[in-house]
PDB file of C-alpha atoms in Angstrom:
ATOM      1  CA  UNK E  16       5.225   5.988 -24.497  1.00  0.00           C
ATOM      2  CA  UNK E  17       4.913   3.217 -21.705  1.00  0.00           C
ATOM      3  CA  UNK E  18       8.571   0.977 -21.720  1.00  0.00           C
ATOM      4  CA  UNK E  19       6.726  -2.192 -20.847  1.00  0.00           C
ATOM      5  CA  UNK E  20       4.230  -1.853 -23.628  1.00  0.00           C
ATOM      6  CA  UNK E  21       6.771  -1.207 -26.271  1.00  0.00           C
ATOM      7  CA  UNK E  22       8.900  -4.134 -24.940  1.00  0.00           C
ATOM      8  CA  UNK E  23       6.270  -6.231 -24.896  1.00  0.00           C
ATOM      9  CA  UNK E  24       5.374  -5.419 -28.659  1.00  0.00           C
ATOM     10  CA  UNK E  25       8.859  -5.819 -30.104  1.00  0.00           C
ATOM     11  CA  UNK E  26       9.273  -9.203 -28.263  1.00  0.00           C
ATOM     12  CA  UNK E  27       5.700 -10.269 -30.061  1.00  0.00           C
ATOM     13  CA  UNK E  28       6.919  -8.883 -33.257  1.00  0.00           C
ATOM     14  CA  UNK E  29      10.512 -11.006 -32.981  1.00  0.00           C
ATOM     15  CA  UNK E  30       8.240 -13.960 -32.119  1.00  0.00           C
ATOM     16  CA  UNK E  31       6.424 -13.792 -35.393  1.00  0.00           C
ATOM     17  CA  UNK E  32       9.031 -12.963 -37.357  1.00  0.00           C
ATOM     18  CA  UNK E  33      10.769 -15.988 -36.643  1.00  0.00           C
ATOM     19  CA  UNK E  34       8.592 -17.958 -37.077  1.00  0.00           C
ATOM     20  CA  UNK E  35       7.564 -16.907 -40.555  1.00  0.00           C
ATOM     21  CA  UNK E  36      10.561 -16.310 -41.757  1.00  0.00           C
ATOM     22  CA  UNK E  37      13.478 -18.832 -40.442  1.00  0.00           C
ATOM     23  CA  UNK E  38      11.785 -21.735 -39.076  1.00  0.00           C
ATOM     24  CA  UNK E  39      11.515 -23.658 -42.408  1.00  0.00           C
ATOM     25  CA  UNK E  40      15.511 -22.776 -43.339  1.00  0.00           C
ATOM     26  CA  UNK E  41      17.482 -23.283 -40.172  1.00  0.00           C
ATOM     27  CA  UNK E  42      16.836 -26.631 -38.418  1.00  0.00           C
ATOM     28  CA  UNK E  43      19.032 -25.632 -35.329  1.00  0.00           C
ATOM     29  CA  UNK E  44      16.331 -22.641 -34.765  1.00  0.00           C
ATOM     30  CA  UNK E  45      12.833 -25.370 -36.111  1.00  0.00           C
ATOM     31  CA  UNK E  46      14.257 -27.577 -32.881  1.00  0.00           C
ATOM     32  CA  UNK E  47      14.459 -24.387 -30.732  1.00  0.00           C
ATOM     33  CA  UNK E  48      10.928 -22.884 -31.539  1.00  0.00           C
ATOM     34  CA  UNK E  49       8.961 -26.130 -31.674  1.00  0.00           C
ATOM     35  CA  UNK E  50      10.293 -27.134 -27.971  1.00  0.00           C
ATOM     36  CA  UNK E  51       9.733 -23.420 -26.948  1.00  0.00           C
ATOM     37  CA  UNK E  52       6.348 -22.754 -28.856  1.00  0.00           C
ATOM     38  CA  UNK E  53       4.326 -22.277 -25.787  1.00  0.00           C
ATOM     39  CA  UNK E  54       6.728 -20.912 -23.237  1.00  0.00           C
ATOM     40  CA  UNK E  55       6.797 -17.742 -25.865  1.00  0.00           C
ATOM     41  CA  UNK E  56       3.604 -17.013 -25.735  1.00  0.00           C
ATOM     42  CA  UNK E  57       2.713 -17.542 -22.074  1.00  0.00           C
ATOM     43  CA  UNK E  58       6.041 -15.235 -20.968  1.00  0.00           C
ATOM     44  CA  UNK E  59       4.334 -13.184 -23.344  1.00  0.00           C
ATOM     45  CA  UNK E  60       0.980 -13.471 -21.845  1.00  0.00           C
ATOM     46  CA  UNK E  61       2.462 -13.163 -17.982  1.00  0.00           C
ATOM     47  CA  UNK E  62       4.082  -9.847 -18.674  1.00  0.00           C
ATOM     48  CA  UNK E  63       0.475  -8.416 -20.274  1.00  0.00           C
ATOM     49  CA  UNK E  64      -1.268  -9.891 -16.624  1.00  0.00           C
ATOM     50  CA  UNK E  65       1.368  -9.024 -14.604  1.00  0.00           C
ATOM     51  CA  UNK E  66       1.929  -4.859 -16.005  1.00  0.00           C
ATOM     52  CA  UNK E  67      -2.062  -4.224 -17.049  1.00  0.00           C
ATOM     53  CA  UNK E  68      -3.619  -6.400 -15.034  1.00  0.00           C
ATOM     54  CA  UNK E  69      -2.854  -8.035 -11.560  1.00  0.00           C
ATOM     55  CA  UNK E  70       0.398  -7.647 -10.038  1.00  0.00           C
ATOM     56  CA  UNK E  71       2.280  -8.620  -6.636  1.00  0.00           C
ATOM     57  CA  UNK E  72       2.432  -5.961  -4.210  1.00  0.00           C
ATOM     58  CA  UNK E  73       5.337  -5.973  -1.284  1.00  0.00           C
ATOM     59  CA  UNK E  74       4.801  -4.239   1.473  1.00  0.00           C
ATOM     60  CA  UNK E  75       7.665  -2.645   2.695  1.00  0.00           C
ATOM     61  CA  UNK E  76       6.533  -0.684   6.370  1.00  0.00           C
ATOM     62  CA  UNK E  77       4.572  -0.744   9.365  1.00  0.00           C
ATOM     63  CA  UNK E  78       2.302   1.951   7.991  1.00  0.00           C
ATOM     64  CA  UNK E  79      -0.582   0.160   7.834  1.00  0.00           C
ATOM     65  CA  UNK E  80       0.035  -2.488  10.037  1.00  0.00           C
ATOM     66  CA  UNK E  81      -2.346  -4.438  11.544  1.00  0.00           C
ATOM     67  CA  UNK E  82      -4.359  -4.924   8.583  1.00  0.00           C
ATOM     68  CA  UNK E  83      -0.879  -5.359   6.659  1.00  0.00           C
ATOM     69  CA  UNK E  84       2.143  -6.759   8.126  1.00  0.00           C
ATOM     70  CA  UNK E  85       5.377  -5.569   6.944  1.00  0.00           C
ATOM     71  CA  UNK E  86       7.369  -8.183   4.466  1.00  0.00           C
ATOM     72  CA  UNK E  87       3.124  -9.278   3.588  1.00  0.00           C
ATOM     73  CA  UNK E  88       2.908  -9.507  -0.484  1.00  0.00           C
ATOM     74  CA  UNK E  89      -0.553  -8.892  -1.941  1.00  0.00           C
ATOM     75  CA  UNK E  90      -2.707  -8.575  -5.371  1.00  0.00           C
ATOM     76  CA  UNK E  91      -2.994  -5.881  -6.836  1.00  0.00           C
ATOM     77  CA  UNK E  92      -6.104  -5.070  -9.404  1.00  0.00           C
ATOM     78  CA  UNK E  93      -5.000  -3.001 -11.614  1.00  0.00           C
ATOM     79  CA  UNK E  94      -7.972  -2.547 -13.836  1.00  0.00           C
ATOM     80  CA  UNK E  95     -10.215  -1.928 -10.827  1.00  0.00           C
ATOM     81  CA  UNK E  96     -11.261   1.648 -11.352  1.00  0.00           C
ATOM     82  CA  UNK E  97     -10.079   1.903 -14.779  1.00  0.00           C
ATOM     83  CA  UNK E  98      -7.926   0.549 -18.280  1.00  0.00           C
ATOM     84  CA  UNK E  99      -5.464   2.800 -19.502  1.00  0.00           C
ATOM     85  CA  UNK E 100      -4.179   2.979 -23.193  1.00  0.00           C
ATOM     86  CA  UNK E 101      -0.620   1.626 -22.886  1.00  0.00           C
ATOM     87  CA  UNK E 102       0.703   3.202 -25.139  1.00  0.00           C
ATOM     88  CA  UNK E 103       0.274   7.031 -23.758  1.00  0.00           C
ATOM     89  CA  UNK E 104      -0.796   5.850 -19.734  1.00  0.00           C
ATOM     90  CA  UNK E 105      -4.126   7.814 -20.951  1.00  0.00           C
ATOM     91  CA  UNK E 106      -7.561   6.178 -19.199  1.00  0.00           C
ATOM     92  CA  UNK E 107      -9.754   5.076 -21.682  1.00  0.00           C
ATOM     93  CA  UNK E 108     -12.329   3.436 -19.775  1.00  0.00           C
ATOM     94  CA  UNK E 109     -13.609   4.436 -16.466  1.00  0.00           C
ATOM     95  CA  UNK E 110     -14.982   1.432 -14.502  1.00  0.00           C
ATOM     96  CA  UNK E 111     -15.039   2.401 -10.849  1.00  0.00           C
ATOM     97  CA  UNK E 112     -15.116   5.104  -8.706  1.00  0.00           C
ATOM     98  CA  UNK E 113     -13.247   5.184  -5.439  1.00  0.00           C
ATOM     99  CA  UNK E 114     -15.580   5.018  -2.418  1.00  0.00           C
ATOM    100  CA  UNK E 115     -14.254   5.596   1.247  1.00  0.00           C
ATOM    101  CA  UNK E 116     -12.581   2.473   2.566  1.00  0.00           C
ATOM    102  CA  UNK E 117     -10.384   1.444  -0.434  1.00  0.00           C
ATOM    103  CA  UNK E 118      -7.405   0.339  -0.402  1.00  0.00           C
ATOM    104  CA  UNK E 119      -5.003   1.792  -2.802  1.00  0.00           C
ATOM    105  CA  UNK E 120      -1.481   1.737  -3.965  1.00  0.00           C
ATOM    106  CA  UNK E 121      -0.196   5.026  -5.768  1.00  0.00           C
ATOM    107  CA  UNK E 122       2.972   6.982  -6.507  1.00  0.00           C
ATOM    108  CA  UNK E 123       4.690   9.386  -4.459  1.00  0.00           C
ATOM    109  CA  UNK E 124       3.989  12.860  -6.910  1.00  0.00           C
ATOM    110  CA  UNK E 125       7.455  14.150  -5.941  1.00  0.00           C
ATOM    111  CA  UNK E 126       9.309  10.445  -6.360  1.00  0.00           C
ATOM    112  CA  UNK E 127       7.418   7.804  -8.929  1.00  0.00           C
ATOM    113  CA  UNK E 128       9.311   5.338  -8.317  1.00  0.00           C
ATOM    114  CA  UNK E 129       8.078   5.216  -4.468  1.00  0.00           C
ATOM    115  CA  UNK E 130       4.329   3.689  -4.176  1.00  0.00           C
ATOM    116  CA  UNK E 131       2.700   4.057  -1.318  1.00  0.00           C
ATOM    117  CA  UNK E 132      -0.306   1.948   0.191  1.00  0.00           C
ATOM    118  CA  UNK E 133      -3.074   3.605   1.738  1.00  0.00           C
ATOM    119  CA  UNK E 134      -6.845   3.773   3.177  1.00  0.00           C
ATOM    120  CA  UNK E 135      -9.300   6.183   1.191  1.00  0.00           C
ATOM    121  CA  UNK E 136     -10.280   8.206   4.047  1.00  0.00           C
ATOM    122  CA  UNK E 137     -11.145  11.590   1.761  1.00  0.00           C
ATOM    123  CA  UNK E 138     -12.736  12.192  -1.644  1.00  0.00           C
ATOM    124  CA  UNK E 139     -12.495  15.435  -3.880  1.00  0.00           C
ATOM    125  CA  UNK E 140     -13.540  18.721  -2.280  1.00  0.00           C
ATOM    126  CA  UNK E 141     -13.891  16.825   1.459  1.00  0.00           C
ATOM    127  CA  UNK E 142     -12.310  18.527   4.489  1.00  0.00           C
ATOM    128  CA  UNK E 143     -10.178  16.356   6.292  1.00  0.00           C
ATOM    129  CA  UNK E 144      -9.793  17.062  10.536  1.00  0.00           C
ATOM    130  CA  UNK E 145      -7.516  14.922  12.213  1.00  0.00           C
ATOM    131  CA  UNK E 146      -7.104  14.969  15.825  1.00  0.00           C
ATOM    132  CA  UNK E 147      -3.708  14.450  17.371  1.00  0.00           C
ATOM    133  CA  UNK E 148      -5.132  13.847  21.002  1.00  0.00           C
ATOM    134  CA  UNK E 149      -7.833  11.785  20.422  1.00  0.00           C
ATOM    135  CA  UNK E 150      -6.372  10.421  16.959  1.00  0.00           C
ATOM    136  CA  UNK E 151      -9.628  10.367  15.389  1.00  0.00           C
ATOM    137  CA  UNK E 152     -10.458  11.716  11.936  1.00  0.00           C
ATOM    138  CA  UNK E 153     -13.845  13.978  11.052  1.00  0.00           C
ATOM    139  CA  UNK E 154     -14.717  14.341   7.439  1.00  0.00           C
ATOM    140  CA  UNK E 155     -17.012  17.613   6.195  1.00  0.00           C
ATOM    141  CA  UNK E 156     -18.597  17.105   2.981  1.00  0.00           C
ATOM    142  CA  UNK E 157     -19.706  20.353   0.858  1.00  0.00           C
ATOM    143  CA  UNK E 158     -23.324  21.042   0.388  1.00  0.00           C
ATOM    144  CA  UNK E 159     -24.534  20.338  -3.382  1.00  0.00           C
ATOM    145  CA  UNK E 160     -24.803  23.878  -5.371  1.00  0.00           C
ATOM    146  CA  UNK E 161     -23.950  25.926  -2.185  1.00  0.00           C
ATOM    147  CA  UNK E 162     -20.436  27.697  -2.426  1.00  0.00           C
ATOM    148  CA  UNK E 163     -18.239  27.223   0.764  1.00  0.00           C
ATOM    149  CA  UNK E 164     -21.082  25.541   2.717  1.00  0.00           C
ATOM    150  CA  UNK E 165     -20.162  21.999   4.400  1.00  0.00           C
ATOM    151  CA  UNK E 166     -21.557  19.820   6.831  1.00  0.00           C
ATOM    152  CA  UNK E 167     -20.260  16.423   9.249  1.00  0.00           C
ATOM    153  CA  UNK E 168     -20.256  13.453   7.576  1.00  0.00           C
ATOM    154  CA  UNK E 169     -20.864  10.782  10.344  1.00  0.00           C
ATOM    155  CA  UNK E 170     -18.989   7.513   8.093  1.00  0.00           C
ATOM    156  CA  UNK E 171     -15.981   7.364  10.225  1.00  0.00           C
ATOM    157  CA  UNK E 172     -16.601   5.865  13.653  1.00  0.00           C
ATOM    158  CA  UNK E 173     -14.561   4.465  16.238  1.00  0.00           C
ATOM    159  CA  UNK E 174     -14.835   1.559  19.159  1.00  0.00           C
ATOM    160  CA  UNK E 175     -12.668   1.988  22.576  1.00  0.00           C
ATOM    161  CA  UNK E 176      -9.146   1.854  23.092  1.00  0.00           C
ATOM    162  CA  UNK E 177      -7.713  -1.379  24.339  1.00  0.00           C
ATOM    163  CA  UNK E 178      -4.320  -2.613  25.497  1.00  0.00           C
ATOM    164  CA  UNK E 179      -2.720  -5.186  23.376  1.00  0.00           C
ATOM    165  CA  UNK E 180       0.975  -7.044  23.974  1.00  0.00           C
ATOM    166  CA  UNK E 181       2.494  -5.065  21.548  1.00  0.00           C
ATOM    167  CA  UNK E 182       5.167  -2.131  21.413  1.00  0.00           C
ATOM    168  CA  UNK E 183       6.694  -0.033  18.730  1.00  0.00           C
ATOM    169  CA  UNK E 184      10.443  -0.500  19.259  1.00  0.00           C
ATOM    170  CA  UNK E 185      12.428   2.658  17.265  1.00  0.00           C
ATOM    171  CA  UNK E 186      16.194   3.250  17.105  1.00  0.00           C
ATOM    172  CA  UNK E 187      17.159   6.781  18.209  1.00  0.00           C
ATOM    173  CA  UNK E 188      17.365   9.562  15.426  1.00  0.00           C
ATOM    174  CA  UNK E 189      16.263   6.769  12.889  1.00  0.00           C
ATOM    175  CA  UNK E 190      12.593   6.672  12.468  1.00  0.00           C
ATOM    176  CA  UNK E 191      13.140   4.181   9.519  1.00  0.00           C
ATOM    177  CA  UNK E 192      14.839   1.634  11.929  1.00  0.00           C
ATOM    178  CA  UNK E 193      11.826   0.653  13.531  1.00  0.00           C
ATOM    179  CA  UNK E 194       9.723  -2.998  14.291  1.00  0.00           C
ATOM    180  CA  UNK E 195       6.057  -3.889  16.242  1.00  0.00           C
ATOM    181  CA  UNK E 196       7.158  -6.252  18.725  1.00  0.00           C
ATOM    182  CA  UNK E 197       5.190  -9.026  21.043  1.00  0.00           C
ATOM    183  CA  UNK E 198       5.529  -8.546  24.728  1.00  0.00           C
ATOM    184  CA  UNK E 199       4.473 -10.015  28.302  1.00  0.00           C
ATOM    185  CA  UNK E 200       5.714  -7.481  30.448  1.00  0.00           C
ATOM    186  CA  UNK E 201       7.553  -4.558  30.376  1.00  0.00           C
ATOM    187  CA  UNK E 202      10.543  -6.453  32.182  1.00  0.00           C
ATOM    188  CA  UNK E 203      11.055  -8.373  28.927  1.00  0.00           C
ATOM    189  CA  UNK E 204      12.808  -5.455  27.116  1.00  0.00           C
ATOM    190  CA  UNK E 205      16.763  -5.262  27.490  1.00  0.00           C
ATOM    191  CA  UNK E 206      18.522  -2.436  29.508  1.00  0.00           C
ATOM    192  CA  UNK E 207      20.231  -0.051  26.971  1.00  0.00           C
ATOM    193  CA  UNK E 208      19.701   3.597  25.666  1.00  0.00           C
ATOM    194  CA  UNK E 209      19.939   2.709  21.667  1.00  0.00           C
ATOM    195  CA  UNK E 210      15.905   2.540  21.494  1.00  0.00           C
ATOM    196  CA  UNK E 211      12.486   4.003  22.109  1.00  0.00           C
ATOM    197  CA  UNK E 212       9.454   1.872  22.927  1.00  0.00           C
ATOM    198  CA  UNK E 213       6.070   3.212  22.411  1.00  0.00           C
ATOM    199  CA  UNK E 214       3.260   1.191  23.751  1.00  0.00           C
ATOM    200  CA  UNK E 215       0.431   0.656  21.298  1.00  0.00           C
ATOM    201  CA  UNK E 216      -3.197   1.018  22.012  1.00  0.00           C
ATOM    202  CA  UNK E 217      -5.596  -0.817  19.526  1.00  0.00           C
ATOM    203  CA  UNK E 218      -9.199   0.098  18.121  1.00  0.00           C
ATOM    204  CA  UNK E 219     -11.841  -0.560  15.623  1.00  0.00           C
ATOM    205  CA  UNK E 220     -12.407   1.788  12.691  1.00  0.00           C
ATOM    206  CA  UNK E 221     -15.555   1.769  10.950  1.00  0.00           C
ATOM    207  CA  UNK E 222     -15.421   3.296   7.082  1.00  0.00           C
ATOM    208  CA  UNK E 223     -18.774   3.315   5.287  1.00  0.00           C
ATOM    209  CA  UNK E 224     -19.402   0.326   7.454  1.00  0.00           C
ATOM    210  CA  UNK E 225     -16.280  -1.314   6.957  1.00  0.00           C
ATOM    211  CA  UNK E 226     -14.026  -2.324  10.195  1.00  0.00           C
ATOM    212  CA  UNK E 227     -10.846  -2.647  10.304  1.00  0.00           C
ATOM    213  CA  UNK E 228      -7.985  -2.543  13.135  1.00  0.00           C
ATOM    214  CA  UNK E 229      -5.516   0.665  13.976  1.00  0.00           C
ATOM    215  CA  UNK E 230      -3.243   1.384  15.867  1.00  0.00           C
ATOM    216  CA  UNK E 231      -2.686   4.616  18.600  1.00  0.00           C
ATOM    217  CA  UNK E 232       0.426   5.379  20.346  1.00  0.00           C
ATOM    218  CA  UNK E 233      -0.976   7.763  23.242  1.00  0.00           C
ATOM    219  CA  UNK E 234       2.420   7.469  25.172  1.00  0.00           C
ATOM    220  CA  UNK E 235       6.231   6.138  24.821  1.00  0.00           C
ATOM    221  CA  UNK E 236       8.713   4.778  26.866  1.00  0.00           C
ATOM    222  CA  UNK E 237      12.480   5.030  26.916  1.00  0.00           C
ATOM    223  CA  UNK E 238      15.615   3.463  28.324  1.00  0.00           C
ATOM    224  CA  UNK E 239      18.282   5.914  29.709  1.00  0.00           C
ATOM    225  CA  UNK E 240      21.106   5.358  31.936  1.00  0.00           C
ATOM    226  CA  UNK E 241      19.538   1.716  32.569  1.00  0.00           C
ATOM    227  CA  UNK E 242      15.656   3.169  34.031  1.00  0.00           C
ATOM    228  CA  UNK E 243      12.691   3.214  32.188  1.00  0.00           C
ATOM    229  CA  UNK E 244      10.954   6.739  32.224  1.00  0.00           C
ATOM    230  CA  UNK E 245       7.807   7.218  31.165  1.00  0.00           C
ATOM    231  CA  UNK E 246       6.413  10.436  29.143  1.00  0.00           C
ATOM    232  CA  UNK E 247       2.813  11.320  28.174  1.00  0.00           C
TER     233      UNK E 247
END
């Protein structure tokens, strides 16, 4: 049974209960509920909002920066594609299907209490090809009524490469420690050996017609013994 629901219930339940049964013997406790009468109900009413239906989202990586900047809090609509009973997490009402394009936050299946935030780039029985030189993604959808038979669907197009002032600065042998930094020349960056800097490419996707910015990293550079070396 959800935690939230159940606290939410008992602290409606309390709520009533005092009020039915105390308020008129125990004037200490009338002065208490009549000055907090409405801040009850609306902590009441914030907690239903904030666990079933909208809540604030922080993002907490670069993963989908640029359309997201890490430390960026959003909205998240939680009754979007459906309204679950919250009392078992079961759906009871299906309201929206996701469509290529979406936006989503979910849990980690090996780790709930990670979420992750990610583009719908694949539905249910799609074949997902992603290619590591070109960093482009083809999608094959199957054939209706035709057993292992699938064909390219053209949603996913791209717009050229261009160079943007930006570069992915990562500590060495921690991918975690890592930040998108603004540059005007390559002279900028301090001499030391603690980091890698990969120099970020930018380009337009287009998902059923939607466009949004990504990010490529086709090559890195690196500071050793005070040069900068490039590597492809």
């Amino acid at each position: 049974m959800n935690k939230t629901f159940i606290f939410i219930v008992i602290n409606i339940i309390i709520y009533i209960f005092i009020i039915k049964k105390y308020i008129k013997k125990n004037n200490i406790l009338k002065k208490i509920i009549l000055n907090y009468k409405d801040i009850i109900p609306t902590l009441l009413y914030i907690l239903i909002i904030k666990y079933y239906i909208y809540e604030i989202f922080y993002i907490p990586s670069l993963s989908m920066f640029p359309t997201f900047k890490k430390g960026d809090y959003i909205i998240i609509n939680k009754i979007y594609y459906f309204i679950k009973n919250p009392i078992n997490n079961k759906i009871i009402l299906n309201i929206n299907k996701p469509k290529y394009g979406d936006i989503i936050i979910f849990k980690y299946p090996k780790n709930n209490k990670i979420f992750y935030i990610k583009r719908i780039i694949g539905l249910p029985e799609d074949i997902i090809i992603y290619n590591k030189r070109y960093k482009n993604i083809k999608i094959y959808k199957k054939y209706n009524n035709k057993k292992n038979k699938y064909y390219l669907f053209n949603i996913i197009k791209y717009s050229k490469k261009k160079k943007i002032n930006y570069i992915l600065k990562i500590k060495y042998n921690n991918i975690n420690k890592q930040n998108i930094i603004k540059i005007k020349n390559i002279k900028n960056l301090k001499n030391n050996s603690i980091y890698k800097y990969f120099f970020i490419k930018q380009k337009y996707e287009y998902i059923n017609n939607i466009k949004h910015k990504i990010l490529s990293i086709p090559n890195f550079y690196f500071k050793k013994n005070k040069k900068i070396k490039k590597k492809i």
